[in-house]
Coordinates of C-alpha atoms and ligand atoms in Angstrom, one line a residue:
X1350 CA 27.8 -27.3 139.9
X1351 CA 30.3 -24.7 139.0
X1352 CA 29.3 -23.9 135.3
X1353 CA 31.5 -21.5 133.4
X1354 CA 30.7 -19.5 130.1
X1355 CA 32.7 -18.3 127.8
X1356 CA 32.0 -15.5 125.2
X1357 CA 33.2 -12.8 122.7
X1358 CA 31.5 -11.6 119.8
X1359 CA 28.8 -10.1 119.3
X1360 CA 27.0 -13.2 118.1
X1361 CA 27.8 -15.0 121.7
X1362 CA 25.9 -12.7 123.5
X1363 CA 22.5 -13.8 122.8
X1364 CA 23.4 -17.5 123.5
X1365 CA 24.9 -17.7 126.3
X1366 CA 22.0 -15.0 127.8
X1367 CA 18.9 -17.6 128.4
X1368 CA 20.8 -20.2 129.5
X1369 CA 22.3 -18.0 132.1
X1370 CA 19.1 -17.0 133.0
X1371 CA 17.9 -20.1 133.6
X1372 CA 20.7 -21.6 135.8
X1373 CA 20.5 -18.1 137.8
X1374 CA 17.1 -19.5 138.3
X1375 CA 18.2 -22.5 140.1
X1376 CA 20.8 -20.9 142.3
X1377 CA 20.8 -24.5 144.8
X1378 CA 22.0 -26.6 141.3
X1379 CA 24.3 -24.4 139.7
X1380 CA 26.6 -21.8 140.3
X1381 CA 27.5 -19.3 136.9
X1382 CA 30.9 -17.8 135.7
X1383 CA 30.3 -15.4 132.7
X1384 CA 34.0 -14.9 130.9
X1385 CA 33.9 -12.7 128.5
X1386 CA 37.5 -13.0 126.0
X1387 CA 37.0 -9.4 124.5
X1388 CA 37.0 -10.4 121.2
X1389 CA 34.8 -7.8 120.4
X1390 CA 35.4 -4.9 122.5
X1391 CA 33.6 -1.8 121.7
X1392 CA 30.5 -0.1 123.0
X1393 CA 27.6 -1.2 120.5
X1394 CA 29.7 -4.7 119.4
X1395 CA 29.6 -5.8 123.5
X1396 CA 29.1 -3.5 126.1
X1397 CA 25.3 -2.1 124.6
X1398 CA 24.2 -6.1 124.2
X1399 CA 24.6 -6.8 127.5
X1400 CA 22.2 -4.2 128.5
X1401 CA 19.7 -4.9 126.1
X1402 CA 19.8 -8.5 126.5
X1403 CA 19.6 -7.4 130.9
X1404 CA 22.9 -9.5 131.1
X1405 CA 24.8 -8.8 133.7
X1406 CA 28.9 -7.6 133.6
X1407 CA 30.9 -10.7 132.8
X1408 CA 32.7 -12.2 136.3
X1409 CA 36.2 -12.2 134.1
X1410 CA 37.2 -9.7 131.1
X1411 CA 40.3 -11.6 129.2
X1412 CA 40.4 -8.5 127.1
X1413 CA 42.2 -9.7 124.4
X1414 CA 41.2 -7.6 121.8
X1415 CA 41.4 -7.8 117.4
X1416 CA 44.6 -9.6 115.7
X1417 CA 44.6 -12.3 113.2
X1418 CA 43.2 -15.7 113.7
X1419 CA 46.0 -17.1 115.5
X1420 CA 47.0 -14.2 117.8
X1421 CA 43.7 -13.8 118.8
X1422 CA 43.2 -17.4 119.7
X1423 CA 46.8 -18.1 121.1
X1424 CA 45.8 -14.4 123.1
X1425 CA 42.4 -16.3 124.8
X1426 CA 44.2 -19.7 125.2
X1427 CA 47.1 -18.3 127.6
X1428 CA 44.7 -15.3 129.1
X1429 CA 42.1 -18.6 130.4
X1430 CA 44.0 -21.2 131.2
X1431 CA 44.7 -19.7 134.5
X1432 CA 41.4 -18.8 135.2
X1433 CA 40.4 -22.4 134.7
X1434 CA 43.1 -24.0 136.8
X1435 CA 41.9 -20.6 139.5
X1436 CA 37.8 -21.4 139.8
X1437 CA 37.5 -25.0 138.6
X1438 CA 34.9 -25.2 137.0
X1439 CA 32.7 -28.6 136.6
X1440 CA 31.8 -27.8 132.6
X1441 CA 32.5 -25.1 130.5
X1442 CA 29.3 -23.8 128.0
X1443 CA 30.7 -23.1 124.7
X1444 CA 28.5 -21.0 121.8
X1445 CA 28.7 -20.9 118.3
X1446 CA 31.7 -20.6 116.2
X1447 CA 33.6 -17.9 116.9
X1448 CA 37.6 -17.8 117.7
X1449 CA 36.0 -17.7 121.3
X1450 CA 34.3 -20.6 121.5
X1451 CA 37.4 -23.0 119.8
X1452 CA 40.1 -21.4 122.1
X1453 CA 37.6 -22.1 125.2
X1454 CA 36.7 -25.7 124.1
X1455 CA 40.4 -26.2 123.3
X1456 CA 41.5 -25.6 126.8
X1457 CA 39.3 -27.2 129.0
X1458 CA 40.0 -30.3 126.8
X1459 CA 43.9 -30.3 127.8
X1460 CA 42.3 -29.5 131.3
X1461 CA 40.0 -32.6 131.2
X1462 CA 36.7 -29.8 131.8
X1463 CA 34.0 -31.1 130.4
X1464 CA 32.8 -28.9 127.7
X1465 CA 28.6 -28.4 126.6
X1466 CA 28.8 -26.9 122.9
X1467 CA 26.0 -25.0 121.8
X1468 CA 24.7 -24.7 118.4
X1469 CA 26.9 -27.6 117.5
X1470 CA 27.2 -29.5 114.7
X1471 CA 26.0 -27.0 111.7
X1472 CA 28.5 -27.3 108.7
X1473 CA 28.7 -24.9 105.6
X1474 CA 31.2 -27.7 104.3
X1475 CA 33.5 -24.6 103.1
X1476 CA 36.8 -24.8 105.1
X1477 CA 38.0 -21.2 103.6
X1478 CA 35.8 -19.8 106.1
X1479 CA 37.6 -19.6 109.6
X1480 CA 33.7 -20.6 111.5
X1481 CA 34.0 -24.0 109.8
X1482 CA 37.3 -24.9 111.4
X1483 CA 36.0 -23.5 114.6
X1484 CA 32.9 -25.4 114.2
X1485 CA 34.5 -29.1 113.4
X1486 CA 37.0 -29.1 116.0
X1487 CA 35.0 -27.9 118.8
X1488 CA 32.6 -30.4 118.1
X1489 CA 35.0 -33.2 117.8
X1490 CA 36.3 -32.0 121.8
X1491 CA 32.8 -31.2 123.3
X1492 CA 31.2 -33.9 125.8
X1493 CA 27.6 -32.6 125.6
X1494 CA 26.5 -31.4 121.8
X1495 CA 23.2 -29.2 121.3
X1496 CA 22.0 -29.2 118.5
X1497 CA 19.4 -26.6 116.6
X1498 CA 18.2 -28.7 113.2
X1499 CA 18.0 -31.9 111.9
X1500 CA 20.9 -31.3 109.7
X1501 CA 23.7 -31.0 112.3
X1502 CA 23.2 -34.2 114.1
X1503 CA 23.6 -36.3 110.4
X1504 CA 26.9 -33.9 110.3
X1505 CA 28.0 -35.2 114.1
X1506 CA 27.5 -38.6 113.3
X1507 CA 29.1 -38.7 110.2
X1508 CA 32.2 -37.0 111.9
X1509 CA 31.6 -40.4 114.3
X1510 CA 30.3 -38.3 117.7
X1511 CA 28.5 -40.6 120.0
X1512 CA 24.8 -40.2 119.5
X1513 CA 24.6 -40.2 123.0
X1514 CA 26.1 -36.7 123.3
X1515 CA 23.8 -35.4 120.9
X1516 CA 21.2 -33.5 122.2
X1517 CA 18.8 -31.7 119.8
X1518 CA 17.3 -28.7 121.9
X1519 CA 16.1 -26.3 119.4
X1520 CA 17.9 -22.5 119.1
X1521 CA 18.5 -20.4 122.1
X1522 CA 18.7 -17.2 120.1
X1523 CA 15.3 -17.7 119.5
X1524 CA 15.2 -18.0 123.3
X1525 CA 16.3 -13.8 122.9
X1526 CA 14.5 -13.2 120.4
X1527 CA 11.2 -14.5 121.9
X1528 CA 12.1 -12.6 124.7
X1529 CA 13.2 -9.2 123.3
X1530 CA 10.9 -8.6 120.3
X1531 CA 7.8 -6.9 122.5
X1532 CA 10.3 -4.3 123.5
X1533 CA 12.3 -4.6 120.1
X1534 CA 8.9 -3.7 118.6
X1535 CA 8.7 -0.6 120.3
X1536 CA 11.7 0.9 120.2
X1537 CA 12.1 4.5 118.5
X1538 CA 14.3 3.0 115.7
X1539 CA 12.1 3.5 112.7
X1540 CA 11.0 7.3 114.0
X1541 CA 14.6 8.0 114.7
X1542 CA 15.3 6.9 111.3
X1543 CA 12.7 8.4 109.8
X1544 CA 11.5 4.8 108.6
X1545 CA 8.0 3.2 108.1
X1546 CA 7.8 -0.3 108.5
X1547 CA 8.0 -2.6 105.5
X1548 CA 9.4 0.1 103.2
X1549 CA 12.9 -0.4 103.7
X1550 CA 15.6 -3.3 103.8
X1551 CA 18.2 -3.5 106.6
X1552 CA 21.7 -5.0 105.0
X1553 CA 24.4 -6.6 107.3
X1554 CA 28.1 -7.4 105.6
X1555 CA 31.2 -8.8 107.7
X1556 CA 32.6 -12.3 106.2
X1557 CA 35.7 -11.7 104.7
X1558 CA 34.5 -13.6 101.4
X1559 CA 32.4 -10.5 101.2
X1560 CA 34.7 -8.0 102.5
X1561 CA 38.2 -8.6 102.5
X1562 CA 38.5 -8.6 98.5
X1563 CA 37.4 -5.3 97.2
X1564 CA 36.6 -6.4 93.6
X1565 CA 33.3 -8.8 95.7
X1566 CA 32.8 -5.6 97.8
X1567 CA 32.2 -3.4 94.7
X1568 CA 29.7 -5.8 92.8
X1569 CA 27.5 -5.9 95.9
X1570 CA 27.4 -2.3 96.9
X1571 CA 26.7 -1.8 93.4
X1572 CA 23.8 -4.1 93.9
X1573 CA 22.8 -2.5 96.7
X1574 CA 23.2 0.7 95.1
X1575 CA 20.2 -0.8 92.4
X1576 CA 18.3 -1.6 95.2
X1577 CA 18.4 1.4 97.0
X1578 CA 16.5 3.5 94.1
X1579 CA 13.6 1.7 94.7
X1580 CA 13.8 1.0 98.3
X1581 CA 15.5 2.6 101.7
X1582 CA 18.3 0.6 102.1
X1583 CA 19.3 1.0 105.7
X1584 CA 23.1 -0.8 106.0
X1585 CA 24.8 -0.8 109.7
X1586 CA 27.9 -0.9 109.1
X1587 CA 30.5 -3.7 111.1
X1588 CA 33.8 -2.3 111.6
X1589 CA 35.1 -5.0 110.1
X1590 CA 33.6 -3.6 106.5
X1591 CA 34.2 0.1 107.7
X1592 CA 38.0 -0.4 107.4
X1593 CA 37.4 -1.9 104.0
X1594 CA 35.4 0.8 102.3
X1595 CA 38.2 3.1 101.8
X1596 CA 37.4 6.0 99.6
X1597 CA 34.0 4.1 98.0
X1598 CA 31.4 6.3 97.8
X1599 CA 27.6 4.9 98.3
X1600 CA 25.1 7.3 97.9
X1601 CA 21.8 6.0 97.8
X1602 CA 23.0 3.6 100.9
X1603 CA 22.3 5.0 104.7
X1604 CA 25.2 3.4 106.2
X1605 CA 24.8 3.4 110.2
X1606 CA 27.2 2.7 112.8
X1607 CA 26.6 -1.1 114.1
X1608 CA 23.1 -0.8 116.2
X1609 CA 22.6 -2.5 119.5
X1610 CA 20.6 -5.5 120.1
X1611 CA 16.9 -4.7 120.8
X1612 CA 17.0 -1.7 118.0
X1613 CA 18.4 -4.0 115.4
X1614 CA 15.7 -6.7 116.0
X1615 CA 13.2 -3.4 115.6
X1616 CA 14.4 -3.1 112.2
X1617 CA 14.7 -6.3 111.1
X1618 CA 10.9 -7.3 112.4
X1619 CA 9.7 -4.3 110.4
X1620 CA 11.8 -4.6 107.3
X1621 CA 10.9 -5.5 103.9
X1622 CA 13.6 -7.4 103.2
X1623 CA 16.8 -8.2 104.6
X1624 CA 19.8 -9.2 102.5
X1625 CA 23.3 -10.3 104.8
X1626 CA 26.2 -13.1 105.5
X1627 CA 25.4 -13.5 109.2
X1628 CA 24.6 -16.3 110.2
X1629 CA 22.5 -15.7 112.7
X1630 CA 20.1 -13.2 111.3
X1631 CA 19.4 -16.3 108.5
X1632 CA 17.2 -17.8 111.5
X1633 CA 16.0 -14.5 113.0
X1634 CA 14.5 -14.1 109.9
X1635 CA 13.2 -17.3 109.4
X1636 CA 11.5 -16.8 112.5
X1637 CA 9.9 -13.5 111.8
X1638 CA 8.8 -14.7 108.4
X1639 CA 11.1 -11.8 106.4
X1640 CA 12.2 -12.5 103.4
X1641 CA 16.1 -13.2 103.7
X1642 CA 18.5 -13.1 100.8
X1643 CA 22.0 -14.4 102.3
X1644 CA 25.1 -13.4 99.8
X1645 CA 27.2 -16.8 99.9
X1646 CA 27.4 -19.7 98.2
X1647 CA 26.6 -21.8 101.2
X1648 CA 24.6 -22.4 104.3
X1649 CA 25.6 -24.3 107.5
X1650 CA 21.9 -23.4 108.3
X1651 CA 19.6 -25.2 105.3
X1652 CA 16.6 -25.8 107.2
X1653 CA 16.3 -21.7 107.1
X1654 CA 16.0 -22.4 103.2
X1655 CA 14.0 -25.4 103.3
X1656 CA 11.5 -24.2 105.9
X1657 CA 12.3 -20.4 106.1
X1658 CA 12.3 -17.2 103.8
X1659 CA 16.1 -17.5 103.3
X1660 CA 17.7 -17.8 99.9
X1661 CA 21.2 -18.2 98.7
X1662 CA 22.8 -15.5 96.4
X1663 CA 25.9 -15.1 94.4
X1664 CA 27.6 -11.7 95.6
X1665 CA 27.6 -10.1 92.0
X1666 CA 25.3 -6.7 91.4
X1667 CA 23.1 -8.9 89.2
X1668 CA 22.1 -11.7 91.2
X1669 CA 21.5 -9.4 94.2
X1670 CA 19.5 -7.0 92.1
X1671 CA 17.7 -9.8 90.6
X1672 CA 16.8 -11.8 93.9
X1673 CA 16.0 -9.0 95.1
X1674 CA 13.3 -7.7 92.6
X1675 CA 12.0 -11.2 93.0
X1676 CA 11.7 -11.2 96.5
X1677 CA 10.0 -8.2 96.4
X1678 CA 7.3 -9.0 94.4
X1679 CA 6.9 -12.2 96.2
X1680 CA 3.5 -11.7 98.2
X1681 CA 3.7 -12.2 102.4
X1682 CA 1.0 -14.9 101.8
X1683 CA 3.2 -16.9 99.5
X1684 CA 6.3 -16.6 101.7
X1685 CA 4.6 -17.7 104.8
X1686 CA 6.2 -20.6 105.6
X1687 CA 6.3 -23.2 108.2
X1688 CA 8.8 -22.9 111.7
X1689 CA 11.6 -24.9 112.5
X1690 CA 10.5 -27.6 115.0
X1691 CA 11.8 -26.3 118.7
X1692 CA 12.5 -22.9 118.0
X1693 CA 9.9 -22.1 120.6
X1694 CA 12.0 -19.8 123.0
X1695 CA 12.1 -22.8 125.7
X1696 CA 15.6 -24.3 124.0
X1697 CA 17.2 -23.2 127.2
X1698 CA 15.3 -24.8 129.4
X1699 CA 16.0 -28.2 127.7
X1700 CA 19.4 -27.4 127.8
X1701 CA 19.4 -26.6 131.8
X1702 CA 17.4 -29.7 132.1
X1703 CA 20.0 -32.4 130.3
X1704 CA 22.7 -30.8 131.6
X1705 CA 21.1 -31.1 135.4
X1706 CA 20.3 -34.7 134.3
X1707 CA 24.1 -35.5 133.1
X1708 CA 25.4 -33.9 136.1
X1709 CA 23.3 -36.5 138.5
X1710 CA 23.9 -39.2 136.5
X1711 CA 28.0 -38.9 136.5
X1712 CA 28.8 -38.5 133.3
X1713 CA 30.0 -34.8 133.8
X1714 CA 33.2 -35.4 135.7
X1715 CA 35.6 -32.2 135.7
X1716 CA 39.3 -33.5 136.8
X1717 CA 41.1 -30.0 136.5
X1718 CA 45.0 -30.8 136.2
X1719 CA 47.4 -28.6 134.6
Ligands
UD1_29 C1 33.7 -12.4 114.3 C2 33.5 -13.9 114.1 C3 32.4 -14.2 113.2 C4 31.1 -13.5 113.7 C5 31.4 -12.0 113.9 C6 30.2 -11.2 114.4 C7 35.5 -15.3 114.2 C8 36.5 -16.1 113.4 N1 34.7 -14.5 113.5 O1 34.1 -11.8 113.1 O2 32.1 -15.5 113.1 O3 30.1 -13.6 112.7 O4 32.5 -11.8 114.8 O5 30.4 -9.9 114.4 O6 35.5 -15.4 115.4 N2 36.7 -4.7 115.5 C9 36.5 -3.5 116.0 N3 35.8 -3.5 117.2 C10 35.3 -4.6 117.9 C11 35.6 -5.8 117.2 C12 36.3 -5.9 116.0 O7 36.8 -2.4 115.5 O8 34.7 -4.5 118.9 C13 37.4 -4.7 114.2 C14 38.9 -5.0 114.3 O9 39.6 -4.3 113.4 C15 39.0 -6.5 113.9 C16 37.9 -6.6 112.9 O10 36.8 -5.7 113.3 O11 40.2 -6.8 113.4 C17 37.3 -8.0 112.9 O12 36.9 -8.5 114.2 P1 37.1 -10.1 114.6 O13 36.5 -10.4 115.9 O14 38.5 -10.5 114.3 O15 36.2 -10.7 113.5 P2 34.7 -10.4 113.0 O16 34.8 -10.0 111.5 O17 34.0 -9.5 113.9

């Protein structure tokens, strides 16, 4: 079974990784393609997380590069489509919610190529943000849906997806970070930094609610700012914010250049608290049990609220300073909490396993035609 991935950004990487492995496992049943769209193209936003994740080079590089939404999805959909039609796949594996994984789904579904989407199904139910759009209308073309919480398979069904597609598997970054955080642990991050663990907090800024308008950006670095006189604030810096900080000066900040995978998770397990609008880092932290303060107004990830460390915050100074005081006072016994069910680092596996099963029981039939 000819089983291609696609991927992009930085977020992709860790996804797509155990499921890789795990079909690499099982070289008799399935054969991998790893395309990478270049999306994200530089050294520590690519190149650096496939080394620390021990993925190996992508098969194809699209290398389409930055440009708005629709360039950079028009870019992937003409830079595949030949690719496709070339290697033939039997089911593309789509991840997450990036321009990436909607251009992918969107042309294998003109291609009749089945498509497995992973992480499917979680809504933030805020259609300004470009994920959401991404989100709904891969789901509505995928054939096999994978769900990570509770939550997303009320959201497929109410968008009227077939239970029967609907697989809920648990979360495959997990999967990474199960797998990553003994050597995570002991990387020199914290020395190099001149860091001691749970006396700093790591913040990570990219959406362009946050960003892109600079009268949000200055309340929350002034927040930050706050923070930072009590407490290290360590703050890698996306390139996507770099371009929007201009002449801003932010003294008591250490801003960083974006940090590769298995560092990153060395400063986020050792960090007091983290404060961001990733998504993902809303579960890591769930998982490691470290208080998360997530500057949106929304979550497509609630059960990292309901069972997790994660709270919502407005993006003014005084909410973040607030929440933060808060959350710092909070003691680790009281913000113990219980895990989400199936985030066990064995989500891939399931996911190998169902798709194995779908295979032999013919309802993954790939009928490439251009
Ligand atoms: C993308 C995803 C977002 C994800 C994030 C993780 C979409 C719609 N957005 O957002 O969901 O959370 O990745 O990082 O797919 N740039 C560089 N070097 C790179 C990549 C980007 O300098 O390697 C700069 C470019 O100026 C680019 C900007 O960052 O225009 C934004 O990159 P882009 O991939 O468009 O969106 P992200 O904000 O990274």
């Amino acid at each position: 079974m000819r089983v291609m991935f696609v991927v992009g950004a930085r977020p992709n990487f860790m996804k797509a990784a155990p499921i890789l492995f795990e079909m690499r496992r099982q070289p008799q049943i399935f054969e991998p393609v790893l395309v990478h769209t270049g999306q994200h193209y530089d050294d520590n936003m690519s190149a650096a997380f496939f080394h620390d994740l021990e993925l190996a080079a992508p098969d194809v590089q699209l290398g389409v590069g930055s440009g708005s939404h629709s360039e950079q999805t028009a870019r992937i959909l003409i830079a595949l489509e030949p690719e496709i039609l070339r290697r033939r796949p039997d089911l593309m594996v789509v991840v997450g919610d990036v321009n990436s994984t909607l251009a992918a789904t969107l042309v294998c579904a003109k291609l009749t190529v089945p498509v497995a989407h992973v992480e499917a199904g979680l809504r933030s139910f805020d259609r300004s943000m470009p994920e959401e759009i991404n989100r709904i209308l891969t789901d509505q073309l995928s054939d096999v849906l994978f769900t990570t919480e509770a939550s997303a398979e009320r959201n497929l069904r109410r968008e009227g997806i077939a239970p029967e597609k609907i697989h809920f598997v648990g979360n495959v970054m997990i999967d990474s970070l199960v797998r990553a955080l003994p050597k995570a642990r002991s990387a020199t991050v914290l020395s190099d930094l001149g860091l001691t663990p749970q006396q700093y907090a790591v913040v990570t800024l990219h959406r362009p609610s946050n960003v892109d308008d600079p009268e949000v950006l200055e309340q929350i670095l002034s927040g930050l700012e706050r923070i930072a006189a009590a407490l290290p604030v360590i703050f890698p810096v996306h390139p996507r914010t770099q371009k929007r900080f201009g002449t801003r000066q932010t003294p008591r900040l250490r801003l960083i250049d974006p940090v590769p995978y298995l560092p990153f998770l060395g400063l986020v397990s050792n960090a007091r608290l983290v404060l961001t609008d990733s998504g993902g880092l809303q579960e890591e932290t769930t998982y490691l049990g470290i208080p998360c303060l997530t500057l949106r107004p929304s979550t497509e990830r609630p059960i990292t609220v309901e069972l997790g460390t994660n709270r919502l915050v407005d993006s003014r100074a005084d909410a973040i300073e607030n929440a933060a005081r808060e959350a710092l006072t909070t003691t680790r016994q009281a913000r113990a909490r219980a895990q989400p069910p199936l985030w066990d680092g064995r989500a891939a596996c399931r996911i190998v396993e169902i798709l194995r099963r779908e295979r032999i029981d013919g309802r993954l039939r790939s009928a490439v035609s251009a």
